mmCIF file of N, CA and C in Angstrom:
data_model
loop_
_atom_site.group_PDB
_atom_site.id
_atom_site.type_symbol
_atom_site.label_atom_id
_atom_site.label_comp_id
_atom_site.label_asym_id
_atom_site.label_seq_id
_atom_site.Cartn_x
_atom_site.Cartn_y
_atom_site.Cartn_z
ATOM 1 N N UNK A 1 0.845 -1.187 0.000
ATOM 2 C CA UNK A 1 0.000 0.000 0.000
ATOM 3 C C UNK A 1 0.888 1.248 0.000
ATOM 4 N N UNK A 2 0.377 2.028 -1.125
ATOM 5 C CA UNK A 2 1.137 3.104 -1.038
ATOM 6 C C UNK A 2 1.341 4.122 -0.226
ATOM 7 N N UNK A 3 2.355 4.832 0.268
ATOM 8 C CA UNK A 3 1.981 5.957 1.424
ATOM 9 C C UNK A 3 3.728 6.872 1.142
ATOM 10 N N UNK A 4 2.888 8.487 1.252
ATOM 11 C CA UNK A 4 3.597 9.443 1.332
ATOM 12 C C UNK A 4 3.422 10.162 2.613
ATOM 13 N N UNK A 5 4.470 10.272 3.954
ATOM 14 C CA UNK A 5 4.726 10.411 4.930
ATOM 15 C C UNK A 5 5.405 11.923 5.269
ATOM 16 N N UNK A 6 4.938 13.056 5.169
ATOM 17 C CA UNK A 6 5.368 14.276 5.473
ATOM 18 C C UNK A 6 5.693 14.468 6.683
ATOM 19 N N UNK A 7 6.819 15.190 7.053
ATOM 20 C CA UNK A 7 7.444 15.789 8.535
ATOM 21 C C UNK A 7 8.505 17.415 8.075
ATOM 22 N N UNK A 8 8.189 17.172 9.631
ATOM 23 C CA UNK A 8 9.144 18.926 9.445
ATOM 24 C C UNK A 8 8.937 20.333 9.532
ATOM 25 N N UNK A 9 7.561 20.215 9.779
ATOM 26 C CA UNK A 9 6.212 21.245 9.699
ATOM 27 C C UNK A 9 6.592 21.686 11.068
ATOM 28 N N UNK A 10 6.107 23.082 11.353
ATOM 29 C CA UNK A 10 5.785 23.822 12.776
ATOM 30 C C UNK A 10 6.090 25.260 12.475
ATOM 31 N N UNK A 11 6.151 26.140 13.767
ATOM 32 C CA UNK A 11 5.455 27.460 14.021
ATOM 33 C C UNK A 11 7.485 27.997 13.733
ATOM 34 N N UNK A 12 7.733 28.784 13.257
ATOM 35 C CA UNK A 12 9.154 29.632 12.684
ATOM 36 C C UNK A 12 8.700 31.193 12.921
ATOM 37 N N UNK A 13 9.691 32.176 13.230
ATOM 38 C CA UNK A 13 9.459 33.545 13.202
ATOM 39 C C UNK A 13 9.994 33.939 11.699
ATOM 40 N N UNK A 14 9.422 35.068 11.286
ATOM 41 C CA UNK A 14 9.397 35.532 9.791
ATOM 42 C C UNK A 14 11.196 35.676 9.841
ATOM 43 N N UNK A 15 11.683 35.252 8.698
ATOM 44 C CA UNK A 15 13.273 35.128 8.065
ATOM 45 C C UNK A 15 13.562 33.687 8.949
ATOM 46 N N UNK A 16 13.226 33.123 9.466
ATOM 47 C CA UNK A 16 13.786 31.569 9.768
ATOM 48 C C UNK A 16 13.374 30.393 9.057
ATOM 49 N N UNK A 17 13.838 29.094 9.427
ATOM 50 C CA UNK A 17 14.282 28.192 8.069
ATOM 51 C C UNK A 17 13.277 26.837 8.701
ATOM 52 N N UNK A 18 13.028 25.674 7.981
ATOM 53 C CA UNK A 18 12.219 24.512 8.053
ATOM 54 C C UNK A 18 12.805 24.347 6.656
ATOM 55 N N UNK A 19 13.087 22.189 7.514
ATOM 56 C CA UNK A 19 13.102 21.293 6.576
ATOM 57 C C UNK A 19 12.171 20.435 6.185
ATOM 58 N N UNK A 20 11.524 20.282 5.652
ATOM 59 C CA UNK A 20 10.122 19.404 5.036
ATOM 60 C C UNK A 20 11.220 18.251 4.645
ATOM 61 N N UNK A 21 10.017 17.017 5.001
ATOM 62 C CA UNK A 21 10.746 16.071 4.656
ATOM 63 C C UNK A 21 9.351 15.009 4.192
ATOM 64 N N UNK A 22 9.526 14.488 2.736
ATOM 65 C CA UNK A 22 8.301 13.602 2.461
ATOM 66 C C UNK A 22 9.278 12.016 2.241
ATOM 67 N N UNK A 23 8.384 10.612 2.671
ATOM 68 C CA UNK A 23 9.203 9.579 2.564
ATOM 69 C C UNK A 23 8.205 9.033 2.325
ATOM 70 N N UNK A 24 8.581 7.887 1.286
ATOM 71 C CA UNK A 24 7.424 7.290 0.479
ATOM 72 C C UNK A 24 7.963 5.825 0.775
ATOM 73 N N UNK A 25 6.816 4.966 0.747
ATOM 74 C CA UNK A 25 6.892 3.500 0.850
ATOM 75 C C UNK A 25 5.633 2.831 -0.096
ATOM 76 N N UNK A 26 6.250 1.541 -0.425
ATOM 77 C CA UNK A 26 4.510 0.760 -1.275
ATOM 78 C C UNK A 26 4.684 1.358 -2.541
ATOM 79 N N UNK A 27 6.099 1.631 -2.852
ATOM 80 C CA UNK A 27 6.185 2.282 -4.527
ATOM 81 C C UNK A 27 7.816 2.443 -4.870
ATOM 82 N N UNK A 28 7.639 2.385 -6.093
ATOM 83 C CA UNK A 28 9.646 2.594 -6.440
ATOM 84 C C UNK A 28 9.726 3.960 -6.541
ATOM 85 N N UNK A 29 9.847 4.351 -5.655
ATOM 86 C CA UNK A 29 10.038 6.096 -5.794
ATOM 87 C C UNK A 29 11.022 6.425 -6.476
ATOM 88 N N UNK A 30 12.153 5.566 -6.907
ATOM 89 C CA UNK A 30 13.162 6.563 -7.867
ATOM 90 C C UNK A 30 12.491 6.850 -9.509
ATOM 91 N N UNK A 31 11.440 6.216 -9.675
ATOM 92 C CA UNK A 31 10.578 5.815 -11.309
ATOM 93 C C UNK A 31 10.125 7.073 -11.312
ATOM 94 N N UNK A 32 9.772 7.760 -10.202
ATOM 95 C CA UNK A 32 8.981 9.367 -10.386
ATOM 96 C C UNK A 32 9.175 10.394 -10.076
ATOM 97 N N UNK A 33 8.608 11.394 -10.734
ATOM 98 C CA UNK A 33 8.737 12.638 -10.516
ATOM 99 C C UNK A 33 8.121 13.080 -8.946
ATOM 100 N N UNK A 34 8.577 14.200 -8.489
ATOM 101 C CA UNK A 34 7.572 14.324 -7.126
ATOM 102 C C UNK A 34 7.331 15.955 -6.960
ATOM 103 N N UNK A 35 6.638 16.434 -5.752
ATOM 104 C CA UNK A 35 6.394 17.602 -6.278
ATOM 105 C C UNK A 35 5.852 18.241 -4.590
ATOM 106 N N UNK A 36 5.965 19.477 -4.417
ATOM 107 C CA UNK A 36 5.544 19.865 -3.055
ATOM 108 C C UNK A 36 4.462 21.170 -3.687
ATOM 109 N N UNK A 37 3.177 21.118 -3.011
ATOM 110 C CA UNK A 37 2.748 21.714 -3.124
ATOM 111 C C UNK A 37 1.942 22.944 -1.905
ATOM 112 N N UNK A 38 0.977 23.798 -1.688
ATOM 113 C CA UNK A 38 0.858 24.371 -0.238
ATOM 114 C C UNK A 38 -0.818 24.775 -0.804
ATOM 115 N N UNK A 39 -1.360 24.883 0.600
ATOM 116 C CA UNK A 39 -2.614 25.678 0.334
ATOM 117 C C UNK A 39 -2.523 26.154 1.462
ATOM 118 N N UNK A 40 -3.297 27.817 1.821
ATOM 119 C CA UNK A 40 -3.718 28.274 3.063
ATOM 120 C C UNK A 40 -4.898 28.423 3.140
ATOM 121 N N UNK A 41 -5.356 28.342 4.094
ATOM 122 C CA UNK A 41 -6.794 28.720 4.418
ATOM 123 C C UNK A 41 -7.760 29.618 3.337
ATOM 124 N N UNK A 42 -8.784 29.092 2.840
ATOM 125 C CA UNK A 42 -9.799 29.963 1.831
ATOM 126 C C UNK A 42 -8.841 30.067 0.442
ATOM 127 N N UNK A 43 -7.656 29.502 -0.057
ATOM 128 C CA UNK A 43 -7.075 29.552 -0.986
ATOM 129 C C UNK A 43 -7.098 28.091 -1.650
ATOM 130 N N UNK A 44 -6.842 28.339 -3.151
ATOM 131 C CA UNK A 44 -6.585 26.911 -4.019
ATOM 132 C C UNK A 44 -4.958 26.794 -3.403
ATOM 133 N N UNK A 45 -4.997 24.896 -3.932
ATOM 134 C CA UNK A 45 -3.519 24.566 -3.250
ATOM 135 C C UNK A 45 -3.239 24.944 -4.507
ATOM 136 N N UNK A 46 -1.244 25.113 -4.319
ATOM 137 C CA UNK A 46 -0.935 26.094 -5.445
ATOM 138 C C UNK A 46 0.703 25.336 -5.645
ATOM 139 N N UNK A 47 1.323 25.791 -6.513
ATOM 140 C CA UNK A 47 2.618 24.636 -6.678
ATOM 141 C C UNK A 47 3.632 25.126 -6.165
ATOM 142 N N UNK A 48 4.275 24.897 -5.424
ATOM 143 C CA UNK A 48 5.539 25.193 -4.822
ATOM 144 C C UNK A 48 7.051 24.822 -5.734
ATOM 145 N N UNK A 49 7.059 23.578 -5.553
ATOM 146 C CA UNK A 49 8.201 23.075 -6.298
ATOM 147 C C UNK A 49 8.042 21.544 -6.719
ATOM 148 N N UNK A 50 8.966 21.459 -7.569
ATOM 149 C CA UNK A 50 8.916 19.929 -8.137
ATOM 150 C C UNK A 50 10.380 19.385 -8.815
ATOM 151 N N UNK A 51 10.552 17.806 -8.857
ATOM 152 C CA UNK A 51 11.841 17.233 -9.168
ATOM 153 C C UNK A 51 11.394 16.367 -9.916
ATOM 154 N N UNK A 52 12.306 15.843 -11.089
ATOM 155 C CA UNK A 52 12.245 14.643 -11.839
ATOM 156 C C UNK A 52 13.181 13.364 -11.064
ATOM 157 N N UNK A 53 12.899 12.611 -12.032
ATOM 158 C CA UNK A 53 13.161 10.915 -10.976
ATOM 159 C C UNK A 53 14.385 11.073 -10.503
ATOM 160 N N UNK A 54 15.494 11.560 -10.999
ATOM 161 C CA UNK A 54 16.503 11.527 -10.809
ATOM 162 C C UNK A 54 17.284 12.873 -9.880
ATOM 163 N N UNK A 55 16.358 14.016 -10.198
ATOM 164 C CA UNK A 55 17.201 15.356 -9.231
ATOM 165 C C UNK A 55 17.751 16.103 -10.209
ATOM 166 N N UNK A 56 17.918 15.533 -11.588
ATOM 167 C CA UNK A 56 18.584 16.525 -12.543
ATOM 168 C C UNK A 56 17.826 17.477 -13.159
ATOM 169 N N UNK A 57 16.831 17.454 -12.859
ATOM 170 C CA UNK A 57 15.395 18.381 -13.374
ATOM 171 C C UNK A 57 14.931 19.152 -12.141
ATOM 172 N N UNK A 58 14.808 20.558 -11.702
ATOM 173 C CA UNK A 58 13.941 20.798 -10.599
ATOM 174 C C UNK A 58 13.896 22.244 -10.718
ATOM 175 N N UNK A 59 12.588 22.796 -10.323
ATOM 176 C CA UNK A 59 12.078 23.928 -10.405
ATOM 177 C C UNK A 59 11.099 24.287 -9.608
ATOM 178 N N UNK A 60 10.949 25.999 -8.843
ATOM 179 C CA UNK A 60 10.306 26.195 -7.983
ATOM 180 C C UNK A 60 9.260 27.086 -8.249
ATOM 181 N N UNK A 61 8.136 27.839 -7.835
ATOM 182 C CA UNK A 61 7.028 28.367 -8.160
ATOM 183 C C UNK A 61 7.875 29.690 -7.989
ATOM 184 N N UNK A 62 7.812 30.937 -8.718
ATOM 185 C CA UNK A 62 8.260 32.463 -8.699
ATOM 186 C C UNK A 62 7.862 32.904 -7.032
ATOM 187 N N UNK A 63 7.132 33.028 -6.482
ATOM 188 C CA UNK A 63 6.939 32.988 -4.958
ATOM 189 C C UNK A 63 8.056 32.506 -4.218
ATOM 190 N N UNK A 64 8.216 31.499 -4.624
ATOM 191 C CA UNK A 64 9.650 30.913 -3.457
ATOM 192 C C UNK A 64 11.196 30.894 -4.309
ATOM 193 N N UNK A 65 11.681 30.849 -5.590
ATOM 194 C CA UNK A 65 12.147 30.505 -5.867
ATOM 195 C C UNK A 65 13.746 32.059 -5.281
ATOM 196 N N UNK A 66 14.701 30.969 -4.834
ATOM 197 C CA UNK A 66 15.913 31.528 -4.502
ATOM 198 C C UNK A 66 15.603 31.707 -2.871
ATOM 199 N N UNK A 67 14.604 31.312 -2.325
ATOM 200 C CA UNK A 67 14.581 30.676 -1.342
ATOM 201 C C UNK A 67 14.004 29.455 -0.414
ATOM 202 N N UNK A 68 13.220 28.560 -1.462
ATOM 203 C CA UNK A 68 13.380 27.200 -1.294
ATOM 204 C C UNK A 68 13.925 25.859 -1.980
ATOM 205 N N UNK A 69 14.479 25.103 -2.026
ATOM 206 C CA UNK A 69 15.006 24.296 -2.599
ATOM 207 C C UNK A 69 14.355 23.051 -2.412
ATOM 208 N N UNK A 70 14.112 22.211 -3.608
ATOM 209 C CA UNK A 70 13.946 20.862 -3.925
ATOM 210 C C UNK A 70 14.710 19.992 -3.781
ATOM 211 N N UNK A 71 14.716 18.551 -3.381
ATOM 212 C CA UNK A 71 15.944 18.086 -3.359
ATOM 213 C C UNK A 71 15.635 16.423 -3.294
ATOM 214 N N UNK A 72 15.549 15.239 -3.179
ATOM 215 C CA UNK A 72 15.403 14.127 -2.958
ATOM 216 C C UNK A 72 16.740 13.424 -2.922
ATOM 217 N N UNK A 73 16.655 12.217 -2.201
ATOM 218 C CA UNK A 73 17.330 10.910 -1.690
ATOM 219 C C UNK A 73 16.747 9.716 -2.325
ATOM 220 N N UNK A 74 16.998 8.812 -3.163
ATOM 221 C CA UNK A 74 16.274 7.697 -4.065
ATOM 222 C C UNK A 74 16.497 7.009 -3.017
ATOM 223 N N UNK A 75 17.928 6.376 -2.344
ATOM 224 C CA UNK A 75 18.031 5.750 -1.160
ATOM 225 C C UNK A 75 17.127 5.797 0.107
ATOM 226 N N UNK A 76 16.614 6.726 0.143
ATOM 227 C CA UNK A 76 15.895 6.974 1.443
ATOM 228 C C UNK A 76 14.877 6.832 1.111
ATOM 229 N N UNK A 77 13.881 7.114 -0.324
ATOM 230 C CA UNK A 77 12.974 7.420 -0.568
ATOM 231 C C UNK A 77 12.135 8.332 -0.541
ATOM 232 N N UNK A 78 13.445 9.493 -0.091
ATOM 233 C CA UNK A 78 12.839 10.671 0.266
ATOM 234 C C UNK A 78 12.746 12.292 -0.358
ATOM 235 N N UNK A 79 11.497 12.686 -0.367
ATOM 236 C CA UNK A 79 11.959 14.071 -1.098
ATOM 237 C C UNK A 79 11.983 14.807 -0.129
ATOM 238 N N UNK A 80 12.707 16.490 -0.215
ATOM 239 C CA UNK A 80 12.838 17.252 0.924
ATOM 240 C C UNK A 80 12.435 18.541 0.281
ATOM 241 N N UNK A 81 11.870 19.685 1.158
ATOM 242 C CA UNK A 81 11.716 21.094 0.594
ATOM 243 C C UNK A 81 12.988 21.696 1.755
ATOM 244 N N UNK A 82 13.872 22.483 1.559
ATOM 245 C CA UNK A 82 14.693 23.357 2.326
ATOM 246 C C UNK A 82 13.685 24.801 2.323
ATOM 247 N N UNK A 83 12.977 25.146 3.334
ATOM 248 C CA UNK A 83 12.446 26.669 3.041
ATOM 249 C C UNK A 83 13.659 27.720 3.911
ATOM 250 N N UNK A 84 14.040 29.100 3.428
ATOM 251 C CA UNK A 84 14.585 29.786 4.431
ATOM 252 C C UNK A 84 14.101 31.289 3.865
ATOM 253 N N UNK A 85 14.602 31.734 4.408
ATOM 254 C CA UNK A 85 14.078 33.215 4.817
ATOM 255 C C UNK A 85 12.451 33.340 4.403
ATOM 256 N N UNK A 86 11.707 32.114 5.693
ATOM 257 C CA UNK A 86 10.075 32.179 5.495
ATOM 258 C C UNK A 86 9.715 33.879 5.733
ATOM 259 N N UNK A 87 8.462 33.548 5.354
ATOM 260 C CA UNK A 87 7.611 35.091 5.337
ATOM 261 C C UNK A 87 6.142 34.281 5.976
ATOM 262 N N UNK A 88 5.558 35.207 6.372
ATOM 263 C CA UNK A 88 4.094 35.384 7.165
ATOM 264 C C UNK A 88 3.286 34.567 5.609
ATOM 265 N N UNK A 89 3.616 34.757 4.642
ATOM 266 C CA UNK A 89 2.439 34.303 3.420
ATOM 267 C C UNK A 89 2.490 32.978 3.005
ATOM 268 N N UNK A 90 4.313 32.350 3.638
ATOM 269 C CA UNK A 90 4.361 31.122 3.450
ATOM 270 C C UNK A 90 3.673 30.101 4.007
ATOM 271 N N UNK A 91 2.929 30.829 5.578
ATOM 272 C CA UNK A 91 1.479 29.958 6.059
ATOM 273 C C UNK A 91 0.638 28.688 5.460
ATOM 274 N N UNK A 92 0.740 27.593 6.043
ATOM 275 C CA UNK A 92 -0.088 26.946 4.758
ATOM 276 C C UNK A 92 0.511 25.586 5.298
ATOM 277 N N UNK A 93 -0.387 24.510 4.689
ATOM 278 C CA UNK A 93 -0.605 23.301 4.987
ATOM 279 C C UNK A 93 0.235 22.789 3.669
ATOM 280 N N UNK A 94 1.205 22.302 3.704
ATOM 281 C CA UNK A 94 2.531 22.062 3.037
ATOM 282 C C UNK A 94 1.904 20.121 2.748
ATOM 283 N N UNK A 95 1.850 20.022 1.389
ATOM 284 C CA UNK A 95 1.996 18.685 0.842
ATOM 285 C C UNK A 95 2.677 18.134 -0.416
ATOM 286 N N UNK A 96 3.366 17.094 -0.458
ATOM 287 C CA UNK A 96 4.453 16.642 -1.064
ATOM 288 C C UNK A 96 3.517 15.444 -1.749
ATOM 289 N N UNK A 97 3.348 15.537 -3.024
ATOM 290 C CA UNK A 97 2.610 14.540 -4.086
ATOM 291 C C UNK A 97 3.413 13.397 -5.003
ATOM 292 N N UNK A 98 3.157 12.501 -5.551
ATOM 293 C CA UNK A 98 3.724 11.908 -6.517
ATOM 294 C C UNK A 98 3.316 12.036 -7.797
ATOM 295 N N UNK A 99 4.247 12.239 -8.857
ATOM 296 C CA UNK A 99 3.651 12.034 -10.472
ATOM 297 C C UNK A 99 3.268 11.001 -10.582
ATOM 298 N N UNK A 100 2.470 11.145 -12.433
ATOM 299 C CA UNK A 100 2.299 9.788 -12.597
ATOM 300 C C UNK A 100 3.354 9.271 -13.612
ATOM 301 N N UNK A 101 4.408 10.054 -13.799
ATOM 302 C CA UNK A 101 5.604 9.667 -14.309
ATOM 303 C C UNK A 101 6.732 9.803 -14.061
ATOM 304 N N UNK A 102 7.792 10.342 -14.737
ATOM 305 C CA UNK A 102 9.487 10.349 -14.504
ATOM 306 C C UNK A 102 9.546 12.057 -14.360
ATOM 307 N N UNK A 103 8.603 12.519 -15.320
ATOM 308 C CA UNK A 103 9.302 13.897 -15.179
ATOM 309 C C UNK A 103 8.584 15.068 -14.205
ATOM 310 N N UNK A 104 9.379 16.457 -13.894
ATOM 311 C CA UNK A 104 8.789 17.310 -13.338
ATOM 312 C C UNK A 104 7.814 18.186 -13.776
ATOM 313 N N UNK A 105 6.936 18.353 -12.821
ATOM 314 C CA UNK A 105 5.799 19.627 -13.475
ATOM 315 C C UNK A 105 4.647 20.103 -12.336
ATOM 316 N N UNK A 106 4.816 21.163 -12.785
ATOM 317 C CA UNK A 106 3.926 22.197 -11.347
ATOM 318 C C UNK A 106 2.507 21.981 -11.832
ATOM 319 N N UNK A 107 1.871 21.073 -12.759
ATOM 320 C CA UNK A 107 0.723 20.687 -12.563
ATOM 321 C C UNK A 107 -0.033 19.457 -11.751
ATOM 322 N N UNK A 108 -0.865 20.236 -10.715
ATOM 323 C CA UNK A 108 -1.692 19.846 -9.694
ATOM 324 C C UNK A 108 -2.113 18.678 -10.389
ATOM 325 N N UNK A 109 -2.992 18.540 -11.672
ATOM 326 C CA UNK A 109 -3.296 17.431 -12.652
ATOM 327 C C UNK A 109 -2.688 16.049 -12.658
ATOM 328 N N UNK A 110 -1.225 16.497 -12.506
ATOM 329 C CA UNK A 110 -0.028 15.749 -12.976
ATOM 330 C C UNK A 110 0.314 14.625 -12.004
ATOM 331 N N UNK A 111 -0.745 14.853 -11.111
ATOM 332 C CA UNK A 111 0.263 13.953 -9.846
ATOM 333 C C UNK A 111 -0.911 13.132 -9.293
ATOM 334 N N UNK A 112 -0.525 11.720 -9.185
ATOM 335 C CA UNK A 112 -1.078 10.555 -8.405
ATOM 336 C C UNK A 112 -1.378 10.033 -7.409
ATOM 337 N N UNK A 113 -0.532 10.623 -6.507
ATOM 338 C CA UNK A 113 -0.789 10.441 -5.036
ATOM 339 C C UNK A 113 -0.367 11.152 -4.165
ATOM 340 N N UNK A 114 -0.883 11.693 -3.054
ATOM 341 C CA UNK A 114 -0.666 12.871 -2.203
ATOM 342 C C UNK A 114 -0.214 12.389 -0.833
ATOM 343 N N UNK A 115 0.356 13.109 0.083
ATOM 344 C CA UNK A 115 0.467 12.587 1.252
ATOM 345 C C UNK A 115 -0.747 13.772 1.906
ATOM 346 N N UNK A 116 -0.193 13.700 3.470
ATOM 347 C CA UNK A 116 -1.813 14.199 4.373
ATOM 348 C C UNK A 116 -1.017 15.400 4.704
ATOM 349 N N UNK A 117 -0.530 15.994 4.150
ATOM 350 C CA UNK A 117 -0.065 17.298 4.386
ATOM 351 C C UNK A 117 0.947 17.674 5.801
ATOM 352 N N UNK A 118 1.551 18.560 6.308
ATOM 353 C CA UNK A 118 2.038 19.135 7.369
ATOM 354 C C UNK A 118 1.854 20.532 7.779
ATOM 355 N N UNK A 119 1.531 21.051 8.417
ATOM 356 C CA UNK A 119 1.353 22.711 8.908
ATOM 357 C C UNK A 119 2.734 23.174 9.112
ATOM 358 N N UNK A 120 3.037 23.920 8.377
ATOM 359 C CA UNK A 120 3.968 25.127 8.512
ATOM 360 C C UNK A 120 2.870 26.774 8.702
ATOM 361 N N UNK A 121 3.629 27.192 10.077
ATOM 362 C CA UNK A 121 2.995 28.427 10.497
ATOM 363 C C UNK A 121 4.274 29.320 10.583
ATOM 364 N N UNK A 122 3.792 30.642 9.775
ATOM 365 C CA UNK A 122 4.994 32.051 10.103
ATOM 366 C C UNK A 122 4.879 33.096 10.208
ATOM 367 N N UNK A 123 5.433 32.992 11.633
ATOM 368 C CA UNK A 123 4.609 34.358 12.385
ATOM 369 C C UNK A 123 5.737 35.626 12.241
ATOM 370 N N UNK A 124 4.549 36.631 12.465
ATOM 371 C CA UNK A 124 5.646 38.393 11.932
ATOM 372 C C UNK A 124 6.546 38.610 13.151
#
């Protein structure tokens, strides 16, 4: 049975850092692409970042980009978000999805299986 396992989530003051960490089991996670996505309260979830099977492909949503990073472990089975210098807007219930293929892409469409999200909160 498949399962995507998010950690790393909690309460940060605005300019401090969180490691998200998603670990997948019940699947060959190196075959796919993966992808982190966020929603906050009264908002659509929206794309954060995403990696191809391998790590040689990865790209982040204009919102975060040059301060979060994508990153995965095939060994571990794990993908990771690095966030740093959070802001108050980065608020939001943080979830890490699977494609239904090899490559990367910030479409919500694109992806097969979700994990149950983590709360990241950032206060002013």
């Amino acid at each position: 049975q498949e399962q995507l396992v998010e950690c790393g989530g909690g309460l940060v003051q605005a300019g401090g850092s969180l490691r998200l960490s998603c670990t997948a089991s019940g699947v060959t996670f190196r075959n796919y692409g993966m992808g982190w996505f966020r929603q906050a309260p009264g908002k659509e979830r929206e794309f954060v970042g995403t990696i191809n099977w391998n790590g040689g492909i990865r790209y982040a949503a204009d919102s975060v980009k040059g301060r979060f990073t994508i990153s995965r472990d095939n060994v571990k089975n794990t993908v990771y978000l690095q966030m740093n210098s959070l802001k108050p807007d980065d608020t939001a219930v943080y979830y890490c999805a699977r494609r239904s293929g090899s490559t990367a892409s910030p479409q919500l469409g694109d992806y097969a299986y979700w994990g149950q999200g983590t709360q990241v909160t950032v206060s002013s």
